[in-house]
Amino acid sequence: MRVTICGAGRTGHLNAVLFKQRPGIEVSVLTSSSKVAETWAGGDGLWHAHTPDNQILSARPDHVGTDPRTALEGADVVVITQPAQARPALLSSRIAPHLPRDRNVYVGAIPGFCGFDWLAARSLAGRDNVVIWGMKDVPHTAFDLVSGQRVRMGGGKAELFAALHRRESAESAAALGAMLNRLYDAPVTMLEDYLEITLTPGNPLMHPAVLYALIGPGAPFENKPFDEPICWWSDCSLAGAELLEALDAENQAIRRASEARLGLDLSSVKPLRQELIEAYGEQIEDDSTMYSLLRTNRAYAGILAPLVPNPDGPGLVIDRESRAFHEDIAFGQALLVSMADRLEIAVPTISKTYNWARDYHGHLAGGAPDYVPTAWPEAQ
């Protein structure tokens, strides 16, 4: 089986190494970095992953390059790990012209949030041999990337979930499930509807909550730089955890309204604390509250918040180029706000963090991503 991974960031790098541990898997990596491609071609080509138990997994991807035609040649499965803001151009300009046409090719995103199914359907219109899918979340956390060399693997999920665009067949779902179960140690379960992925509580709730509690109105670092690096979750404040619970409750309201309007069973979209307990299990030392769960989850330990040197003096400030803004807010929260508006339900906390983040950043586009079907939820 030939797998093409689009993106050589943390998730792409880690998945490339993990896939190569499986027998009979050929891995090609499409990257936008000529440096990463040249490093792979000019040396031994080995990529490494440091596991939570201090082991080192090593593997050589079969191809790493910037040319999509070469990277996608013969692909059976395409895994897109690039952030949401990069995916529209990636799909329409780089991937679409070079996908195999002689058989089914399974094009998916990890993670599959931000309405990836709608984006892919628009970008790959007319390609009936393309099967669109997404994974509910990343199979493992990953951090401390040295591009083209090594990454550190955090905790893994106990079970993985994937879904297909609702246009796809049951036969395609079975085939994808078999391929994903071949690629991952954790069992992969196929979900019934892609909205189960779109509404899964994750980064579009988690990162904005922490940011608002750190640098939002009245927060400790609203007008003050950080003295030292901090972790997203190990250092999460009580205010951040409580705000996250409020955001999560509104996401559940979107879920219930979607069920009522569309006649779907979206019960797999569970409250975030339950999702995290089921995903990480014994890796969490104290799951009694959202606050204790975030701070004691070993799978999250050591994941740094996005800080950069303060351009106006000493200390550190939040990086405005972070995915927390350009993906989780400009795409993730924007989508949730739009869905709630179309479903005619109030989401005051999601709207508050979304509007604050756009004002704080100053250069984020407003409104829902333009690939959301104009007639949703009436037309699917």
Tab-separated table of C-alpha atoms in Angstrom:
chain	number	residue	atom	x	y	z
A	1	MET	CA	0.000	0.000	0.000
A	2	ARG	CA	1.350	3.403	-0.972
A	3	VAL	CA	0.558	6.329	1.329
A	4	THR	CA	1.277	9.950	0.456
A	5	ILE	CA	1.480	12.321	3.422
A	6	CYS	CA	0.986	15.993	2.617
A	7	GLY	CA	2.923	18.033	5.151
A	8	ALA	CA	6.190	17.369	6.959
A	9	GLY	CA	5.241	19.087	10.211
A	10	ARG	CA	4.820	17.365	13.554
A	11	THR	CA	1.893	15.114	12.636
A	12	GLY	CA	3.180	14.401	9.133
A	13	HIS	CA	6.673	13.540	10.350
A	14	LEU	CA	5.410	11.290	13.128
A	15	ASN	CA	2.957	9.443	10.901
A	16	ALA	CA	5.642	8.866	8.278
A	17	VAL	CA	7.860	7.177	10.876
A	18	LEU	CA	5.001	5.155	12.357
A	19	PHE	CA	3.679	3.994	8.972
A	20	LYS	CA	7.143	2.755	8.009
A	21	GLN	CA	7.150	0.473	11.056
A	22	ARG	CA	4.318	-1.470	9.374
A	23	PRO	CA	5.175	-4.160	6.818
A	24	GLY	CA	4.400	-3.497	3.184
A	25	ILE	CA	3.764	0.255	3.520
A	26	GLU	CA	5.438	2.658	1.091
A	27	VAL	CA	5.476	6.262	2.312
A	28	SER	CA	5.859	9.359	0.178
A	29	VAL	CA	5.927	12.828	1.751
A	30	LEU	CA	4.915	15.976	-0.113
A	31	THR	CA	6.435	19.037	1.553
A	32	SER	CA	6.612	22.731	0.730
A	33	SER	CA	10.106	22.877	2.230
A	34	SER	CA	12.909	22.397	-0.266
A	35	LYS	CA	15.310	22.214	2.694
A	36	VAL	CA	13.504	19.190	4.149
A	37	ALA	CA	13.489	17.522	0.734
A	38	GLU	CA	17.182	18.221	0.182
A	39	THR	CA	18.109	16.936	3.640
A	40	TRP	CA	16.286	13.673	2.938
A	41	ALA	CA	17.928	13.276	-0.473
A	42	GLY	CA	21.420	14.287	0.614
A	43	GLY	CA	21.957	12.120	3.692
A	44	ASP	CA	20.817	8.776	5.020
A	45	GLY	CA	17.206	9.989	4.840
A	46	LEU	CA	16.353	8.661	8.280
A	47	TRP	CA	13.568	10.329	10.239
A	48	HIS	CA	13.274	9.714	13.979
A	49	ALA	CA	10.498	9.782	16.563
A	50	HIS	CA	11.187	9.868	20.302
A	51	THR	CA	8.511	7.906	22.137
A	52	PRO	CA	7.091	8.716	25.597
A	53	ASP	CA	9.077	5.817	27.084
A	54	ASN	CA	12.370	7.234	25.717
A	55	GLN	CA	12.708	4.859	22.805
A	56	ILE	CA	13.681	6.100	19.343
A	57	LEU	CA	11.830	4.892	16.276
A	58	SER	CA	13.661	5.446	13.001
A	59	ALA	CA	12.578	5.075	9.382
A	60	ARG	CA	13.412	6.342	5.946
A	61	PRO	CA	10.432	7.606	3.946
A	62	ASP	CA	10.512	6.200	0.427
A	63	HIS	CA	10.229	9.688	-1.043
A	64	VAL	CA	10.328	13.257	0.282
A	65	GLY	CA	9.907	16.045	-2.236
A	66	THR	CA	8.190	19.235	-3.325
A	67	ASP	CA	6.818	17.983	-6.661
A	68	PRO	CA	3.213	16.784	-6.218
A	69	ARG	CA	3.257	14.717	-9.401
A	70	THR	CA	6.073	12.540	-8.078
A	71	ALA	CA	4.813	12.454	-4.490
A	72	LEU	CA	1.299	11.360	-5.503
A	73	GLU	CA	2.261	8.817	-8.142
A	74	GLY	CA	0.570	5.500	-7.437
A	75	ALA	CA	-0.982	6.696	-4.158
A	76	ASP	CA	-3.679	4.540	-2.591
A	77	VAL	CA	-4.193	6.792	0.430
A	78	VAL	CA	-3.488	10.530	0.752
A	79	VAL	CA	-3.170	11.920	4.288
A	80	ILE	CA	-3.327	15.706	4.605
A	81	THR	CA	-1.746	16.952	7.830
A	82	GLN	CA	-1.311	20.594	6.866
A	83	PRO	CA	-3.397	23.167	8.789
A	84	ALA	CA	-6.863	24.218	7.673
A	85	GLN	CA	-5.706	27.527	6.223
A	86	ALA	CA	-3.315	25.730	3.840
A	87	ARG	CA	-5.753	23.085	2.663
A	88	PRO	CA	-7.816	24.995	0.051
A	89	ALA	CA	-4.793	25.826	-2.112
A	90	LEU	CA	-3.180	22.452	-1.428
A	91	LEU	CA	-6.223	20.512	-2.620
A	92	SER	CA	-7.184	22.559	-5.660
A	93	SER	CA	-3.774	23.602	-6.990
A	94	ARG	CA	-1.278	20.963	-5.901
A	95	ILE	CA	-3.182	17.730	-5.323
A	96	ALA	CA	-6.165	17.684	-7.694
A	97	PRO	CA	-4.236	17.661	-11.000
A	98	HIS	CA	-1.979	14.773	-9.975
A	99	LEU	CA	-4.192	12.227	-8.235
A	100	PRO	CA	-4.353	8.784	-9.843
A	101	ARG	CA	-7.357	8.343	-12.135
A	102	ASP	CA	-7.240	4.605	-12.778
A	103	ARG	CA	-8.634	3.466	-9.412
A	104	ASN	CA	-10.082	4.728	-6.151
A	105	VAL	CA	-7.782	6.958	-4.124
A	106	TYR	CA	-8.674	7.810	-0.528
A	107	VAL	CA	-8.002	11.495	0.256
A	108	GLY	CA	-8.364	12.441	3.902
A	109	ALA	CA	-7.275	14.853	6.606
A	110	ILE	CA	-5.793	14.267	10.055
A	111	PRO	CA	-7.444	15.817	11.934
A	112	GLY	CA	-10.533	16.162	9.765
A	113	PHE	CA	-12.143	19.160	11.450
A	114	CYS	CA	-13.012	22.614	10.033
A	115	GLY	CA	-15.401	21.132	7.451
A	116	PHE	CA	-12.771	19.239	5.470
A	117	ASP	CA	-15.433	17.088	3.781
A	118	TRP	CA	-17.097	20.179	2.300
A	119	LEU	CA	-13.764	21.643	1.227
A	120	ALA	CA	-12.591	18.450	-0.464
A	121	ALA	CA	-15.909	17.939	-2.251
A	122	ARG	CA	-15.644	21.423	-3.747
A	123	SER	CA	-11.942	21.203	-4.571
A	124	LEU	CA	-12.149	17.720	-6.106
A	125	ALA	CA	-15.475	18.126	-7.921
A	126	GLY	CA	-15.843	15.760	-10.851
A	127	ARG	CA	-13.334	13.246	-9.521
A	128	ASP	CA	-15.640	10.300	-8.843
A	129	ASN	CA	-12.711	7.990	-8.061
A	130	VAL	CA	-11.695	10.116	-5.056
A	131	VAL	CA	-13.047	8.933	-1.692
A	132	ILE	CA	-13.141	11.785	0.848
A	133	TRP	CA	-12.518	11.010	4.525
A	134	GLY	CA	-11.210	12.476	7.749
A	135	MET	CA	-10.004	11.326	11.144
A	136	LYS	CA	-11.632	12.613	14.298
A	137	ASP	CA	-8.364	13.662	15.943
A	138	VAL	CA	-4.629	13.126	15.705
A	139	PRO	CA	-3.691	9.559	16.705
A	140	HIS	CA	-0.824	10.914	18.847
A	141	THR	CA	0.213	14.310	20.071
A	142	ALA	CA	3.564	15.432	18.662
A	143	PHE	CA	5.924	18.275	19.538
A	144	ASP	CA	9.573	19.425	19.560
A	145	LEU	CA	9.920	19.012	15.793
A	146	VAL	CA	13.286	19.426	14.101
A	147	SER	CA	12.137	19.468	10.485
A	148	GLY	CA	13.230	16.486	8.460
A	149	GLN	CA	15.084	14.969	11.410
A	150	ARG	CA	13.121	14.168	14.560
A	151	VAL	CA	9.942	14.771	16.519
A	152	ARG	CA	8.790	13.858	20.006
A	153	MET	CA	5.689	11.687	20.259
A	154	GLY	CA	3.209	12.351	23.045
A	155	GLY	CA	0.477	10.064	24.257
A	156	GLY	CA	-1.632	8.078	21.831
A	157	LYS	CA	-5.401	7.603	21.649
A	158	ALA	CA	-6.844	4.303	22.849
A	159	GLU	CA	-9.227	4.208	19.867
A	160	LEU	CA	-9.370	6.111	16.596
A	161	PHE	CA	-12.410	7.245	14.619
A	162	ALA	CA	-12.816	8.158	10.960
A	163	ALA	CA	-15.700	9.169	8.715
A	164	LEU	CA	-16.385	9.620	5.015
A	165	HIS	CA	-18.189	12.353	3.141
A	166	ARG	CA	-21.838	11.379	3.055
A	167	ARG	CA	-21.616	10.868	-0.723
A	168	GLU	CA	-19.375	7.806	-0.244
A	169	SER	CA	-20.518	4.181	-0.236
A	170	ALA	CA	-20.551	1.530	2.464
A	171	GLU	CA	-18.022	-0.414	0.397
A	172	SER	CA	-15.639	2.552	0.462
A	173	ALA	CA	-16.095	2.865	4.222
A	174	ALA	CA	-15.169	-0.794	4.707
A	175	ALA	CA	-12.132	-0.467	2.447
A	176	LEU	CA	-10.891	2.657	4.239
A	177	GLY	CA	-11.426	1.057	7.640
A	178	ALA	CA	-9.284	-1.897	6.592
A	179	MET	CA	-6.486	0.364	5.345
A	180	LEU	CA	-6.458	2.553	8.449
A	181	ASN	CA	-6.457	-0.462	10.743
A	182	ARG	CA	-3.425	-1.660	8.832
A	183	LEU	CA	-1.643	1.643	9.442
A	184	TYR	CA	-2.357	2.144	13.155
A	185	ASP	CA	-1.930	0.088	16.305
A	186	ALA	CA	-5.052	1.549	17.934
A	187	PRO	CA	-8.313	0.171	16.510
A	188	VAL	CA	-10.065	2.424	13.995
A	189	THR	CA	-13.866	2.682	14.063
A	190	MET	CA	-15.826	4.156	11.159
A	191	LEU	CA	-18.417	6.773	12.145
A	192	GLU	CA	-21.821	7.141	10.495
A	193	ASP	CA	-21.743	10.833	9.531
A	194	TYR	CA	-18.973	13.351	8.922
A	195	LEU	CA	-20.614	15.889	11.250
A	196	GLU	CA	-19.413	13.631	14.060
A	197	ILE	CA	-15.923	14.840	13.155
A	198	THR	CA	-16.817	18.459	12.395
A	199	LEU	CA	-18.419	18.862	15.835
A	200	THR	CA	-15.891	16.853	17.833
A	201	PRO	CA	-14.639	19.132	20.617
A	202	GLY	CA	-10.970	19.885	20.080
A	203	ASN	CA	-8.551	22.646	19.195
A	204	PRO	CA	-11.159	25.220	18.022
A	205	LEU	CA	-12.471	25.156	21.590
A	206	MET	CA	-9.335	24.361	23.563
A	207	HIS	CA	-6.752	26.808	22.255
A	208	PRO	CA	-9.042	29.894	22.158
A	209	ALA	CA	-10.117	29.207	25.759
A	210	VAL	CA	-6.539	29.156	27.002
A	211	LEU	CA	-5.549	32.204	24.954
A	212	TYR	CA	-8.471	34.237	26.264
A	213	ALA	CA	-7.687	33.252	29.866
A	214	LEU	CA	-4.030	34.219	29.378
A	215	ILE	CA	-4.169	37.457	27.378
A	216	GLY	CA	-7.853	38.389	27.043
A	217	PRO	CA	-9.693	41.161	28.914
A	218	GLY	CA	-8.642	41.169	32.562
A	219	ALA	CA	-6.297	38.199	32.120
A	220	PRO	CA	-2.894	38.043	33.863
A	221	PHE	CA	-0.919	38.736	30.683
A	222	GLU	CA	-3.339	41.078	28.932
A	223	ASN	CA	-0.766	43.879	28.866
A	224	LYS	CA	2.275	42.053	30.183
A	225	PRO	CA	4.851	39.835	28.437
A	226	PHE	CA	5.622	36.349	29.686
A	227	ASP	CA	8.859	35.928	31.613
A	228	GLU	CA	9.417	32.339	30.469
A	229	PRO	CA	7.876	29.664	28.238
A	230	ILE	CA	4.670	28.017	29.462
A	231	CYS	CA	2.838	24.855	28.469
A	232	TRP	CA	-0.625	24.868	26.923
A	233	TRP	CA	-2.040	22.296	29.313
A	234	SER	CA	0.337	21.549	32.186
A	235	ASP	CA	0.190	25.264	33.062
A	236	CYS	CA	-3.467	25.794	32.166
A	237	SER	CA	-5.234	28.123	34.617
A	238	LEU	CA	-8.503	27.426	36.386
A	239	ALA	CA	-10.056	30.294	34.432
A	240	GLY	CA	-8.961	28.697	31.177
A	241	ALA	CA	-10.424	25.326	32.149
A	242	GLU	CA	-13.733	26.892	33.211
A	243	LEU	CA	-13.966	28.898	29.999
A	244	LEU	CA	-13.278	25.727	28.023
A	245	GLU	CA	-16.199	23.998	29.751
A	246	ALA	CA	-18.483	26.882	28.761
A	247	LEU	CA	-17.312	26.659	25.133
A	248	ASP	CA	-17.825	22.914	25.174
A	249	ALA	CA	-21.404	23.270	26.476
A	250	GLU	CA	-22.217	25.522	23.522
A	251	ASN	CA	-20.655	23.043	21.107
A	252	GLN	CA	-22.978	20.415	22.566
A	253	ALA	CA	-25.886	22.773	21.876
A	254	ILE	CA	-24.810	22.937	18.207
A	255	ARG	CA	-24.688	19.146	18.192
A	256	ARG	CA	-28.208	18.794	19.604
A	257	ALA	CA	-29.616	21.375	17.182
A	258	SER	CA	-27.949	19.588	14.248
A	259	GLU	CA	-29.475	16.296	15.354
A	260	ALA	CA	-32.939	17.837	15.589
A	261	ARG	CA	-32.757	19.632	12.240
A	262	LEU	CA	-31.141	16.824	10.250
A	263	GLY	CA	-32.555	13.758	11.964
A	264	LEU	CA	-29.108	12.392	12.766
A	265	ASP	CA	-27.665	10.522	15.721
A	266	LEU	CA	-24.578	12.495	16.728
A	267	SER	CA	-24.292	10.970	20.196
A	268	SER	CA	-20.656	10.065	19.488
A	269	VAL	CA	-19.921	13.814	19.880
A	270	LYS	CA	-19.438	13.644	23.622
A	271	PRO	CA	-18.579	16.389	26.101
A	272	LEU	CA	-14.882	17.216	25.945
A	273	ARG	CA	-13.934	15.900	29.380
A	274	GLN	CA	-15.531	12.542	28.564
A	275	GLU	CA	-13.794	12.503	25.176
A	276	LEU	CA	-10.408	13.098	26.785
A	277	ILE	CA	-10.927	10.489	29.515
A	278	GLU	CA	-11.888	7.871	26.937
A	279	ALA	CA	-9.021	8.851	24.638
A	280	TYR	CA	-6.180	8.984	27.166
A	281	GLY	CA	-7.344	6.771	30.037
A	282	GLU	CA	-4.568	5.954	32.471
A	283	GLN	CA	-2.337	8.682	31.074
A	284	ILE	CA	-4.480	11.108	33.098
A	285	GLU	CA	-3.559	11.157	36.797
A	286	ASP	CA	-6.612	13.123	38.003
A	287	ASP	CA	-9.710	13.341	35.811
A	288	SER	CA	-12.061	14.678	38.499
A	289	THR	CA	-12.358	18.121	36.876
A	290	MET	CA	-11.458	19.666	33.534
A	291	TYR	CA	-8.748	21.672	35.304
A	292	SER	CA	-7.107	18.655	36.935
A	293	LEU	CA	-7.449	16.576	33.771
A	294	LEU	CA	-5.633	19.081	31.573
A	295	ARG	CA	-2.833	19.637	34.057
A	296	THR	CA	-2.208	15.931	34.805
A	297	ASN	CA	-2.593	14.380	31.342
A	298	ARG	CA	0.837	12.904	30.565
A	299	ALA	CA	-0.039	12.864	26.863
A	300	TYR	CA	-0.094	16.678	26.977
A	301	ALA	CA	2.991	17.170	29.143
A	302	GLY	CA	5.640	19.431	27.652
A	303	ILE	CA	3.525	20.890	24.835
A	304	LEU	CA	4.512	24.558	24.778
A	305	ALA	CA	2.199	27.475	24.103
A	306	PRO	CA	3.198	29.487	21.007
A	307	LEU	CA	5.431	32.242	22.359
A	308	VAL	CA	7.993	34.358	20.512
A	309	PRO	CA	10.438	37.058	21.665
A	310	ASN	CA	8.735	40.339	22.500
A	311	PRO	CA	9.572	42.788	19.672
A	312	ASP	CA	8.967	45.743	21.989
A	313	GLY	CA	11.148	44.752	24.925
A	314	PRO	CA	12.081	41.869	27.216
A	315	GLY	CA	10.101	38.677	27.650
A	316	LEU	CA	7.850	36.673	25.356
A	317	VAL	CA	4.494	37.277	23.655
A	318	ILE	CA	1.919	35.100	21.933
A	319	ASP	CA	2.838	34.315	18.322
A	320	ARG	CA	0.208	35.806	16.031
A	321	GLU	CA	1.323	33.422	13.284
A	322	SER	CA	0.325	30.413	15.375
A	323	ARG	CA	-2.177	27.839	14.122
A	324	ALA	CA	-4.221	28.764	17.197
A	325	PHE	CA	-5.229	31.921	15.324
A	326	HIS	CA	-5.039	30.973	11.653
A	327	GLU	CA	-6.615	27.522	11.979
A	328	ASP	CA	-8.506	27.194	15.257
A	329	ILE	CA	-10.115	30.637	15.174
A	330	ALA	CA	-10.208	31.757	11.517
A	331	PHE	CA	-11.508	28.354	10.395
A	332	GLY	CA	-12.577	26.284	13.417
A	333	GLN	CA	-14.426	28.839	15.519
A	334	ALA	CA	-15.634	30.721	12.452
A	335	LEU	CA	-17.318	27.537	11.274
A	336	LEU	CA	-18.971	26.903	14.653
A	337	VAL	CA	-20.297	30.471	14.823
A	338	SER	CA	-21.732	30.139	11.315
A	339	MET	CA	-23.322	26.755	12.018
A	340	ALA	CA	-24.926	28.077	15.193
A	341	ASP	CA	-26.281	31.089	13.308
A	342	ARG	CA	-27.817	28.886	10.609
A	343	LEU	CA	-29.318	26.638	13.282
A	344	GLU	CA	-30.644	29.733	15.087
A	345	ILE	CA	-29.067	28.983	18.458
A	346	ALA	CA	-27.066	31.295	20.711
A	347	VAL	CA	-23.378	30.578	21.396
A	348	PRO	CA	-22.334	33.674	23.369
A	349	THR	CA	-19.073	32.259	24.745
A	350	ILE	CA	-17.843	30.914	21.408
A	351	SER	CA	-18.781	34.244	19.813
A	352	LYS	CA	-17.010	36.170	22.588
A	353	THR	CA	-13.706	34.319	22.208
A	354	TYR	CA	-13.962	34.368	18.403
A	355	ASN	CA	-14.596	38.098	18.148
A	356	TRP	CA	-11.950	38.912	20.761
A	357	ALA	CA	-9.321	36.800	18.969
A	358	ARG	CA	-10.050	38.460	15.625
A	359	ASP	CA	-9.742	41.909	17.212
A	360	TYR	CA	-6.560	40.942	19.079
A	361	HIS	CA	-4.909	39.514	15.980
A	362	GLY	CA	-6.056	42.264	13.661
A	363	HIS	CA	-5.645	40.422	10.349
A	364	LEU	CA	-7.922	37.378	10.433
A	365	ALA	CA	-10.646	37.029	7.828
A	366	GLY	CA	-14.186	37.079	9.137
A	367	GLY	CA	-17.110	34.803	8.402
A	368	ALA	CA	-17.424	31.104	7.743
A	369	PRO	CA	-15.047	29.360	5.327
A	370	ASP	CA	-16.346	29.886	1.792
A	371	TYR	CA	-16.616	26.166	1.077
A	372	VAL	CA	-19.495	25.584	3.504
A	373	PRO	CA	-22.563	24.715	1.371
A	374	THR	CA	-24.716	27.823	1.097
A	375	ALA	CA	-27.934	25.900	1.797
A	376	TRP	CA	-26.678	23.955	4.843
A	377	PRO	CA	-28.399	22.626	6.935
A	378	GLU	CA	-31.333	22.330	4.526
A	379	ALA	CA	-29.185	20.763	1.775
A	380	GLN	CA	-26.544	18.188	2.532
